[in-house]
Coordinates of C-alpha atoms and ligand atoms in Angstrom, one line a residue:
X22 CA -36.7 38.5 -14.5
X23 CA -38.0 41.8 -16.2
X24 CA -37.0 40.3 -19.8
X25 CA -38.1 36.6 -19.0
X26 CA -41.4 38.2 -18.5
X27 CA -41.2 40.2 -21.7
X28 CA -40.0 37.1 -23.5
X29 CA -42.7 34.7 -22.2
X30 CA -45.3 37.4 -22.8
X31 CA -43.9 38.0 -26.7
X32 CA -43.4 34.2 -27.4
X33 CA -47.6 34.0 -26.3
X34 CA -48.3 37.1 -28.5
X35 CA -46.5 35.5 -31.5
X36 CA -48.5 32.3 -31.2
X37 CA -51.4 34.1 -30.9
X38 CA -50.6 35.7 -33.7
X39 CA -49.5 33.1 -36.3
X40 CA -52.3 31.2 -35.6
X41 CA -54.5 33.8 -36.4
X42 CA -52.5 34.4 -39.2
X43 CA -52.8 31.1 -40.4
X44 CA -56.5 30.0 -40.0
X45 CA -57.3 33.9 -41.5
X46 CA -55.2 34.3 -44.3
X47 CA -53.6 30.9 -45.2
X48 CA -56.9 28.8 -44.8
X49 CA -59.6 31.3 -45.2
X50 CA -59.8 30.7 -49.3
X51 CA -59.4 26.6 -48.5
X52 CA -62.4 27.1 -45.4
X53 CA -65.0 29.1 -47.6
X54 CA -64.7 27.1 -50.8
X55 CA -65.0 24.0 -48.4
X56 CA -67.9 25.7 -46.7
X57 CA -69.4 26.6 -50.3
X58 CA -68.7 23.1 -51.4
X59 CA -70.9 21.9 -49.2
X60 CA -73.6 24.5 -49.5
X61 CA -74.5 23.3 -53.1
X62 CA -74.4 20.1 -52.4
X63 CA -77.0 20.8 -49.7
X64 CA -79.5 22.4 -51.6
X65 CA -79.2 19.9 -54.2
X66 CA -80.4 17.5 -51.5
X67 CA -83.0 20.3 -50.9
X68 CA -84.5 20.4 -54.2
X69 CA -84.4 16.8 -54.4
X70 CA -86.1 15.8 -51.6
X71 CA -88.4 18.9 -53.0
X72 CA -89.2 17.3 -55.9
X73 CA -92.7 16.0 -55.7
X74 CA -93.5 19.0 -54.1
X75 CA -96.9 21.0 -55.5
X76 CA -95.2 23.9 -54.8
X77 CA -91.8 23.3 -56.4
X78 CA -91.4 26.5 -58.2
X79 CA -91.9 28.8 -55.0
X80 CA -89.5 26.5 -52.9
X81 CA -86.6 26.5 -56.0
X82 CA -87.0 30.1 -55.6
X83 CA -86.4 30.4 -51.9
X84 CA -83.7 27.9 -51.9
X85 CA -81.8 29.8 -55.4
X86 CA -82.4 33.4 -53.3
X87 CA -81.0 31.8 -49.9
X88 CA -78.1 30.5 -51.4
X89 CA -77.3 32.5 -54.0
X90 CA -76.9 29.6 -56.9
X91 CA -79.2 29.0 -59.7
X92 CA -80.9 26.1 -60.5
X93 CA -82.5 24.0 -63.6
X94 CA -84.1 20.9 -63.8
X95 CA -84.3 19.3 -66.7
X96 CA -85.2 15.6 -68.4
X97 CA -83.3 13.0 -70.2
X98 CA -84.0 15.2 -73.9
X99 CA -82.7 18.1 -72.3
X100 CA -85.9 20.5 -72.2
X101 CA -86.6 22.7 -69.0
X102 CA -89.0 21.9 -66.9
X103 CA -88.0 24.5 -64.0
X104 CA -85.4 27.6 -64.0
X105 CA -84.3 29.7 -61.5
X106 CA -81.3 32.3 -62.0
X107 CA -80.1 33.8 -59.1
X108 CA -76.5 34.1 -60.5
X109 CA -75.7 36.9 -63.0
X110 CA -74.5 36.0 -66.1
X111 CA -74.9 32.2 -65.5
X112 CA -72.7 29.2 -67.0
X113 CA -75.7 26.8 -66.8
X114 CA -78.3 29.1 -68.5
X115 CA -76.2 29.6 -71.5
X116 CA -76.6 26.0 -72.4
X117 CA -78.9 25.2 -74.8
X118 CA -81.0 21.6 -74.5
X119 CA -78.3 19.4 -76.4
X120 CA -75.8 20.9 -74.2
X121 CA -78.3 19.6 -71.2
X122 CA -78.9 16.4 -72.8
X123 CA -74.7 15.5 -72.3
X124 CA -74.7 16.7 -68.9
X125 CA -77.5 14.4 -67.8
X126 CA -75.6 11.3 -69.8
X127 CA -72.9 12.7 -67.8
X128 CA -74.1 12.4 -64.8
X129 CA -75.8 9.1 -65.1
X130 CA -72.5 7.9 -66.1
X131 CA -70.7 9.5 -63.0
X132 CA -72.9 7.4 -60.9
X133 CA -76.0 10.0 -60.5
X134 CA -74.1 13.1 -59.7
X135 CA -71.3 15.0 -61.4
X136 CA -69.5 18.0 -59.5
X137 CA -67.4 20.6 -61.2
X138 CA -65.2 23.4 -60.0
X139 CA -63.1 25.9 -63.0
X140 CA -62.8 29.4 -63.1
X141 CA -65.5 32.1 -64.7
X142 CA -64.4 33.0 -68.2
X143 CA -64.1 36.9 -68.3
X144 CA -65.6 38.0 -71.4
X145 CA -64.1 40.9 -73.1
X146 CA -64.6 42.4 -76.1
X147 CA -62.0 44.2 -77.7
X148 CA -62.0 45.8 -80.8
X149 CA -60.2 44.4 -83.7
X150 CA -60.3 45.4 -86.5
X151 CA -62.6 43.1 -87.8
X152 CA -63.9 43.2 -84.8
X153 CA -65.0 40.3 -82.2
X154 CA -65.0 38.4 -78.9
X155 CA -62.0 36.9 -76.9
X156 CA -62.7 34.7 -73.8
X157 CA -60.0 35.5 -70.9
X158 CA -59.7 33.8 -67.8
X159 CA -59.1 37.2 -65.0
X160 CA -56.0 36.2 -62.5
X161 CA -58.4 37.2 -59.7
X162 CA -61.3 35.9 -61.7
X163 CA -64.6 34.3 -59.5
X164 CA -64.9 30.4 -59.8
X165 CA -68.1 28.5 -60.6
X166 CA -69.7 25.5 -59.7
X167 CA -71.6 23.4 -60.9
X168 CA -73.2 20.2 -59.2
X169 CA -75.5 17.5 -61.4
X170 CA -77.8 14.8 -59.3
X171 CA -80.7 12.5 -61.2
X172 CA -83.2 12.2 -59.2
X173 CA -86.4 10.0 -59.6
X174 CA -89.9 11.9 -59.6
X175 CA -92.8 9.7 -58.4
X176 CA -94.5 9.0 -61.6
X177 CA -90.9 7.2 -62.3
X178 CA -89.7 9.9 -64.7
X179 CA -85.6 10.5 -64.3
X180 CA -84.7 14.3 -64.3
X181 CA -81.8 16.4 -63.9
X182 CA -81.1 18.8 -61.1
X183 CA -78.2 21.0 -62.3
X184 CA -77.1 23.6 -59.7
X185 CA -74.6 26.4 -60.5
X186 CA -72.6 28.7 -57.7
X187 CA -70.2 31.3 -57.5
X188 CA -66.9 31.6 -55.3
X189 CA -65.9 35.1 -54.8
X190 CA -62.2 35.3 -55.4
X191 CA -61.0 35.4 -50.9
X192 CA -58.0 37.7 -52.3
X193 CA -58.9 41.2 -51.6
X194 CA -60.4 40.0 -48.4
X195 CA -57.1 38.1 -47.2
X196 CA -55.0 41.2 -48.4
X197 CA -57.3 43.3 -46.3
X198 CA -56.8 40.8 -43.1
X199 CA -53.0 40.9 -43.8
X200 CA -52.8 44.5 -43.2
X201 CA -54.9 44.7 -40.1
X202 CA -53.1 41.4 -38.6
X203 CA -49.9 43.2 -39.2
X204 CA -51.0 46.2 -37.7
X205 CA -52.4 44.3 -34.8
X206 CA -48.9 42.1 -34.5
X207 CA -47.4 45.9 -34.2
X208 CA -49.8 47.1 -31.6
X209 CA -49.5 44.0 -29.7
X210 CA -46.0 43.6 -29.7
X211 CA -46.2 47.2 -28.0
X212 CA -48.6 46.4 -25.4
X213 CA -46.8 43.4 -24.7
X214 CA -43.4 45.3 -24.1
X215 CA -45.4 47.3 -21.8
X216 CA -47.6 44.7 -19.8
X217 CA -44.0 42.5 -19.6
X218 CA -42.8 46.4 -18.0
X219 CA -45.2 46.7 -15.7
X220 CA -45.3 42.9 -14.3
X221 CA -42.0 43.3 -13.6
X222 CA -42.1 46.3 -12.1
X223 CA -45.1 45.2 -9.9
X224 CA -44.1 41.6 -9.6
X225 CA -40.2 41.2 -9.9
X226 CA -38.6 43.9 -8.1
X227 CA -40.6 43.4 -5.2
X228 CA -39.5 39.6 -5.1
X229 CA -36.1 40.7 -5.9
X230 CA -36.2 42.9 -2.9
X231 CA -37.9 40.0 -0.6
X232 CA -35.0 37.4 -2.3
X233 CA -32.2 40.2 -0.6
X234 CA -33.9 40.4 2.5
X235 CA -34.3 36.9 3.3
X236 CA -30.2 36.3 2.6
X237 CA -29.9 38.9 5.3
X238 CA -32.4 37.1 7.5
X239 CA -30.8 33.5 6.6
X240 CA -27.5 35.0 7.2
X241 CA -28.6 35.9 11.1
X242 CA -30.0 39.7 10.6
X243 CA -33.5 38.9 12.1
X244 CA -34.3 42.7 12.3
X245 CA -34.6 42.8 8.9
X246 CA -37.8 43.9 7.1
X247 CA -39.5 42.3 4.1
X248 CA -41.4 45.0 2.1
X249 CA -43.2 43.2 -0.8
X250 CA -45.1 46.2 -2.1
X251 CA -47.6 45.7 -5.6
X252 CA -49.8 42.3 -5.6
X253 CA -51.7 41.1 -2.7
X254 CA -49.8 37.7 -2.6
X255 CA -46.7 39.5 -2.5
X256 CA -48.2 42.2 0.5
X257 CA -49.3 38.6 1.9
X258 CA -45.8 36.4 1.2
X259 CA -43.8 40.1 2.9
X260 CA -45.6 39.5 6.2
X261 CA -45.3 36.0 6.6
X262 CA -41.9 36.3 6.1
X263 CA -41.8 39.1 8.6
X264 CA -43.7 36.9 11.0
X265 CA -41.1 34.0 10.8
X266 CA -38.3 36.8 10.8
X267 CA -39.8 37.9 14.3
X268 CA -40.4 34.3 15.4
X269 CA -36.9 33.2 14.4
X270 CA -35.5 36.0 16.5
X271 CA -37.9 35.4 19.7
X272 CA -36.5 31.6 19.2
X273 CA -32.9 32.8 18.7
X274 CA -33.3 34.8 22.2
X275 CA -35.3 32.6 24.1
X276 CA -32.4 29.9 23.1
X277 CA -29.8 32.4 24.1
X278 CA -31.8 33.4 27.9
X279 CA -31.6 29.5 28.1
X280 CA -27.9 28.7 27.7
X281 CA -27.0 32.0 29.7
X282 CA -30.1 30.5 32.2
X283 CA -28.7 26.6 32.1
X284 CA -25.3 27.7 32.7
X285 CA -25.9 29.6 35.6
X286 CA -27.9 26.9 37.3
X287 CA -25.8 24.8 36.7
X288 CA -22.7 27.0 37.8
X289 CA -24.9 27.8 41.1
X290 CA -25.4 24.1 42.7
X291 CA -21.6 23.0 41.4
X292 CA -20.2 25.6 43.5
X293 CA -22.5 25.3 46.4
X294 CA -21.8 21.6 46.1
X295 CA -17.9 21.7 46.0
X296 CA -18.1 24.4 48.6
X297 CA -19.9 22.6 51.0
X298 CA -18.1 19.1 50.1
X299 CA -14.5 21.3 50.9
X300 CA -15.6 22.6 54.2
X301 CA -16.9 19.1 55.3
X302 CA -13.4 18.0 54.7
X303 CA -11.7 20.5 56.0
X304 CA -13.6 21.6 59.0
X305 CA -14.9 17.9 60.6
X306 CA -17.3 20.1 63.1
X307 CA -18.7 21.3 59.7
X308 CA -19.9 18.0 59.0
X309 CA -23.6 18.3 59.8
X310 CA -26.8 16.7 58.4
X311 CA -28.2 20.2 57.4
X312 CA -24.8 20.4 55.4
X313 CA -25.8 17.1 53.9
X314 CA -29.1 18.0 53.0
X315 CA -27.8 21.1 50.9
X316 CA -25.7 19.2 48.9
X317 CA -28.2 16.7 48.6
X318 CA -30.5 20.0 47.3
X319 CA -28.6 21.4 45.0
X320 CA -27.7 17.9 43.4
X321 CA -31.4 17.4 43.0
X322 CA -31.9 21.1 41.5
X323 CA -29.2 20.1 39.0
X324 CA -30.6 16.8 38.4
X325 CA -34.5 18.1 37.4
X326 CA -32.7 20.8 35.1
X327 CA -31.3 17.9 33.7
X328 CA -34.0 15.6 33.2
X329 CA -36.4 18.8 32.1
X330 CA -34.1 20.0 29.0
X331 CA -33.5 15.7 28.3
X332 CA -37.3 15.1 28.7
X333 CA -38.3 17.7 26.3
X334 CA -36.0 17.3 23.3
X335 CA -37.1 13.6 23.6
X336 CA -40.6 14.8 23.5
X337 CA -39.7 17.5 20.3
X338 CA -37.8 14.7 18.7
X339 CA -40.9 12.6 18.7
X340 CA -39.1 9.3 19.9
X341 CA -41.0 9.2 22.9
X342 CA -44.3 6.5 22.2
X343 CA -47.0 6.7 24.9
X344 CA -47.5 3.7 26.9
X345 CA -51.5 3.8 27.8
X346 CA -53.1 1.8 30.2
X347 CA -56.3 2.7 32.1
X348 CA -55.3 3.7 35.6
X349 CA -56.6 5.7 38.9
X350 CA -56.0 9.2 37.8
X351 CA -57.2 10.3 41.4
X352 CA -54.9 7.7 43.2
X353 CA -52.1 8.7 41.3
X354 CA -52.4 12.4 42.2
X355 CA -52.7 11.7 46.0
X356 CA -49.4 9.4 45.3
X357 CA -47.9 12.7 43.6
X358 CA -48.9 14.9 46.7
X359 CA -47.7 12.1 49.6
X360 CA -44.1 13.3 48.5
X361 CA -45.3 16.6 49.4
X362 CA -45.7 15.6 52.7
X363 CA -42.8 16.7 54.1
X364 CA -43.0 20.4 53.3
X365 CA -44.7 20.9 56.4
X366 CA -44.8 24.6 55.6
X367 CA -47.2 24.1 52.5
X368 CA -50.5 23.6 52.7
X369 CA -51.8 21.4 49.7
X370 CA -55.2 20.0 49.8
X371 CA -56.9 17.8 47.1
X372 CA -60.7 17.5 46.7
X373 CA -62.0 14.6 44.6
X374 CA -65.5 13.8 44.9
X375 CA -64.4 9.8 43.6
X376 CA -62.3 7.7 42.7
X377 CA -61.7 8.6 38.6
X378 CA -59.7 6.6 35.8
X379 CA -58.1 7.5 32.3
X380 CA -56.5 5.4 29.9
X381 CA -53.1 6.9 29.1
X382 CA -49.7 7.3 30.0
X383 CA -49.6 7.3 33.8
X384 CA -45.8 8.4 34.1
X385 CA -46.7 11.2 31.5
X386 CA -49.4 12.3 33.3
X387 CA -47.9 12.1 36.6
X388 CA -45.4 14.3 35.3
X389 CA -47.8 17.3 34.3
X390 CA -49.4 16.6 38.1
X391 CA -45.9 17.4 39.4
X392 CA -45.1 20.5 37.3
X393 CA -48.3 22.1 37.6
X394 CA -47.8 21.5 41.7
X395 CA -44.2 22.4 41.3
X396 CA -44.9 25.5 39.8
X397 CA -47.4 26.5 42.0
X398 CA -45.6 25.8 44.9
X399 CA -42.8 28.1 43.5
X400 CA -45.3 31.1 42.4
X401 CA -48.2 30.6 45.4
X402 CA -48.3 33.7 47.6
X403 CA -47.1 34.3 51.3
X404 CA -50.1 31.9 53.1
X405 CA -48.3 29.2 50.8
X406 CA -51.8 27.5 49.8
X407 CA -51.5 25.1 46.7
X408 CA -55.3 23.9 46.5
X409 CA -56.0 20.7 43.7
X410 CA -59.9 20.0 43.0
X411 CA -60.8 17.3 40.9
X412 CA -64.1 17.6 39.0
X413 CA -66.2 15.7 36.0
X414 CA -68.3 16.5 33.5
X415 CA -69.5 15.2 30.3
X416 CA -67.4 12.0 30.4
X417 CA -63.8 14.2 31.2
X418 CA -62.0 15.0 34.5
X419 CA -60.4 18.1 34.9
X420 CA -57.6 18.1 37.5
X421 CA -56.5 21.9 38.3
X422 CA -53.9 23.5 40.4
X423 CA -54.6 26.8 42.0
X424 CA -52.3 29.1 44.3
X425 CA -52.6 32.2 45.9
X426 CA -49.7 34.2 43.9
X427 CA -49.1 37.0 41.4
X428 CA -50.7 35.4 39.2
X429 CA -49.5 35.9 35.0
X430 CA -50.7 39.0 32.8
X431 CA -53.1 38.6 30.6
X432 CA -50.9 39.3 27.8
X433 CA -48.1 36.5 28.7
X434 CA -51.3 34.1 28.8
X435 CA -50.2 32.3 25.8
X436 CA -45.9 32.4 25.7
X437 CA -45.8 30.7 29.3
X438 CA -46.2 27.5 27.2
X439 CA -43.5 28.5 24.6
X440 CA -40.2 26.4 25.3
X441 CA -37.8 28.7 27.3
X442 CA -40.5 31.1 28.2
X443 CA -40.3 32.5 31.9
X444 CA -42.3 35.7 32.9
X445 CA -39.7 36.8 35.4
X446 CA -36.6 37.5 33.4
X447 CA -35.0 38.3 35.8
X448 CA -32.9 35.6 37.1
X449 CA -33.8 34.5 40.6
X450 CA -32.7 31.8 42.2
X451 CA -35.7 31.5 44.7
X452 CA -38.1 30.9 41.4
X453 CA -35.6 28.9 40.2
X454 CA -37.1 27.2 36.6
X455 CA -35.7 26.1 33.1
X456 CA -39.3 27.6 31.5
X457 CA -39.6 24.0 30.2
X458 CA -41.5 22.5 32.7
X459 CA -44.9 24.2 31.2
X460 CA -43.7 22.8 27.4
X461 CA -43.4 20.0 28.5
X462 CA -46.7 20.0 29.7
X463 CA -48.8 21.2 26.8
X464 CA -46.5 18.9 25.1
X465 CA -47.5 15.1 26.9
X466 CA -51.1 16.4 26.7
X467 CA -51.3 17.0 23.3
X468 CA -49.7 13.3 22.8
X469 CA -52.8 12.7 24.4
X470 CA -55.6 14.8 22.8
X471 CA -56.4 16.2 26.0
X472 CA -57.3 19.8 26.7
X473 CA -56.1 22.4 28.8
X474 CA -55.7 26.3 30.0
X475 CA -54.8 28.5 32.6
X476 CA -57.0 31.3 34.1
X477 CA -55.0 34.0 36.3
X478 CA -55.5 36.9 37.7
X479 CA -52.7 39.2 38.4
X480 CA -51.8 39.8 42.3
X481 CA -54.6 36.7 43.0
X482 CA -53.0 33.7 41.9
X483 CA -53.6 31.2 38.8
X484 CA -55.4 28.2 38.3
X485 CA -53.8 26.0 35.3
X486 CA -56.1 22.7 34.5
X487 CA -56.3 19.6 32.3
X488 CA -59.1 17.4 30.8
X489 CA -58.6 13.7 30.2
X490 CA -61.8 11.4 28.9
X491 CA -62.5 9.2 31.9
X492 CA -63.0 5.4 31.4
X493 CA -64.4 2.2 33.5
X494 CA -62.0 0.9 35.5
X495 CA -63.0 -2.5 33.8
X496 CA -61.6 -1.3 30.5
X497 CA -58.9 -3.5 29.5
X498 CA -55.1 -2.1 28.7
X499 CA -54.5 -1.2 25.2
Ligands
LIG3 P1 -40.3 27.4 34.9 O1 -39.4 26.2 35.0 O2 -39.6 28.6 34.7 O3 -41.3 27.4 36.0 P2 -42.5 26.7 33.2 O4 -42.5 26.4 31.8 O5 -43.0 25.8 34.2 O6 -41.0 27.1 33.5 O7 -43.2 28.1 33.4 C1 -43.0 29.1 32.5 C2 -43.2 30.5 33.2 O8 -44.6 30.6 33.5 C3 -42.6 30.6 34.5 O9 -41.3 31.1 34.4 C4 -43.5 31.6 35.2 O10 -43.1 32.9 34.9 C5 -44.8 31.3 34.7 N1 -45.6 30.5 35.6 C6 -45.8 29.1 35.5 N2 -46.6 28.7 36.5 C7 -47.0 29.8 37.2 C8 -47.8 30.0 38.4 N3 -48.5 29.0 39.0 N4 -48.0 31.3 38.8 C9 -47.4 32.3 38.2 N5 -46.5 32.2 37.1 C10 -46.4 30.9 36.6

């Protein structure tokens, strides 16, 4: 990791850097003679579009002093008319008026303009003997240009504009720009080694750490702790990971309190059955309708475990389609609490102010009725009071369940709806309960976008509710 970053970061550098090189050193001489190039051509356009101006001497001034060129214009006979010399020791003011005369034939043969590039002849004079002049070209030596354009004054006379510039030799410049780019490739390479240091210090052992910890946690160890110290992200990515580590293990347990729970409500009605079925067989005075109605009992208990753990892995699994239809919701729940009618010792009333319907699953929804009753026939206090009220508002009904129990704490609020969740631990077999039957609740109402919530206070009892959107009962099946 540490030297992939170093890598990647020294590749970037070296691009960087060769592409400075090239476009300063390589192309700088080709750039400014392009860019110089086009300069003289530009003020010849200048001074030819200048040409009738009254004022032409000022303006050839400005535009020889701006751009550092200098500038005749001359006839067909080769006589002046205007000079301007910005340029010392100028190749176009050493010609004399014949030498004028050619360029403008020149020209007018090249089409009307005539451009020129060569280099500045270095004129030395050297003793010799006899003495005199030899004409050098310098290696580094400047170059000149010239450009040549006819253009036509307004009286119809043809003249000559004959421009001359110099290009600086780039050399001294590029040689200067090689040594600072090299000393900037060295000092980059160096901060580069360092930067690719610290990101990997910062960035890469952290992850490497988080990679270790999350084998651990994949291998089982859910105790384990993800430390991601240096960026936010990683501070961020070390929690989440910490969070799922302590969710995976609240799972893992809650999975492992079911099978131990499952098992031994299962084991409990198997041997009550068999027990009871034995002496029935043995003992024919033994054979009594109370007898009966235990095994019948604990066959049931077995029965809703069952159906609870099948009911809700159906649900998870999401092959369960809801089948809506608008029905009596407040029918339906005096159907549910009819069944009730035989534990005499209970006291269940239902207020409903009218009749109300809902279009959704009436089996589903009869089943949250049942485990909302269920449960608070199990938890309701000594009096044994389970007390239903139906109520509307805003086009909803809200159906809720309240007993007189222990009520939940506040702080268990929210896992009673977890799969496997029960607040009692402890197993007894009077509250006898899978901790599905509440899942399985939030679960069918979700399917069906409805709301709902428990309030409770502790030694009081709770009151758990749900909200479905009533409908008119003339509303058609879906
Ligand atoms: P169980 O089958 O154990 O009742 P539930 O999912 O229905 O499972 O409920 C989860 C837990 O929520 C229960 O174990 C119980 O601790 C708590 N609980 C549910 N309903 C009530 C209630 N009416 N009063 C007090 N506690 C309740």
């Amino acid at each position: 990791m540490q030297w992939k970053v170093f890598g990647g970061f020294a590749v970037f550098t070296a691009v960087i850097l060769v592409l400075l090189w090239v476009f300063q050193v390589v192309f700088l001489d080709t750039f400014y003679k392009a860019i110089k190039v086009n300069e003289i051509k530009t003020a010849a356009q200048d001074v030819c579009g200048r040409i009738d101006s009254a004022s032409l001497q000022d303006e050839l001034q400005r535009i020889a002093l701006n751009n550092q060129i200098c500038i005749i214009i001359c006839d067909g006979q080769g006589s002046r008319l205007y000079s301007e010399n910005a340029v010392p020791n100028c190749i176009i003011h050493r010609l004399n008026s014949w030498d004028l005369a050619m360029v403008y034939t020149l020209t007018a043969q090249n089409g009307g303009s005539y451009f020129e590039r060569f280099p500045q002849e270095v004129r030395q004079t050297i003793l010799l003997p006899g003495g005199g002049e030899t004409i050098t070209f310098a290696e580094e030596s400047p170059e000149v240009m010239i450009y040549a354009q006819l253009v036509t004054r307004a009286d119809g006379k043809q003249l000559l504009v004959l421009l001359n510039s110099m290009i600086s030799p780039v050399g001294a410049t590029v040689e200067t720009l090689r040594i600072q780019l090299l000393t900037v490739t060295a000092i980059m390479l160096l901060l580069g080694l360092l930067l690719a240091f610290v990101l990997a210090r910062k960035i890469g052992r952290p992850i490497e750490s988080l990679n270790s910890a999350a084998k651990a946690l994949a291998s089982g160890d859910y105790g384990v702790n993800f430390e991601g110290e240096g960026y936010r992200e990683v501070h961020e990515l070390s929690d989440t990971l910490n969070y799922a580590a302590r969710e995976l293990s609240k799972t893992e347990q809650l999975q492992r309190d079911l099978v131990a729970n499952i098992s031994h409500d299962l084991r409990t009605p198997l041997t009550l059955i068999t027990g009871y079925a034995e002496v029935m067989r043995d003992l024919p005075g033994e054979n009594t309708p109370e007898n009966v109605q235990i095994i019948i009992d604990e066959a049931t208990r077995m029965t809703t475990l069952v159906n609870d753990v099948l009911d809700l892995s159906k649900l998870q699994a999401g092959v369960v389609q809801l089948e809506r239809s608008v029905f009596n919701l407040t029918e339906s729940v005096r159907g549910i609490l009819l069944r009730y009618s035989k534990l005499t010792d209970y006291h269940i009333a239902f207020y409903a102010e009218r009749d109300v319907f809902v279009d959704a699953d009436e089996l589903k929804i009869s089943q949250v009725v049942y485990n909302l009753v269920n449960n608070a026939l199990t938890y309701t206090g000594p009096d044994k009071s389970v007390i239903l009220r139906q109520t509307e508002s805003d086009g909803k009904v809200r159906v809720s369940v309240t007993d007189t129990g222990e009520g939940i704490p506040s702080d268990k609020l929210n896992d009673i709806w977890e799969r496997y969740y029960k607040v009692d631990k402890a197993h007894k077999r009077a509250q006898v309960g899978t901790g599905l039957g509440l899942s399985i609740v939030k679960m069918i109402l979700d399917m069906h976008g409805g709301e709902y919530g428990v309030q409770s206070r502790e030694g009081a009892g709770s009151t758990f509710w749900f909200e479905l959107e009533t409908v008119k009962p003339d509303d058609t099946e879906r």
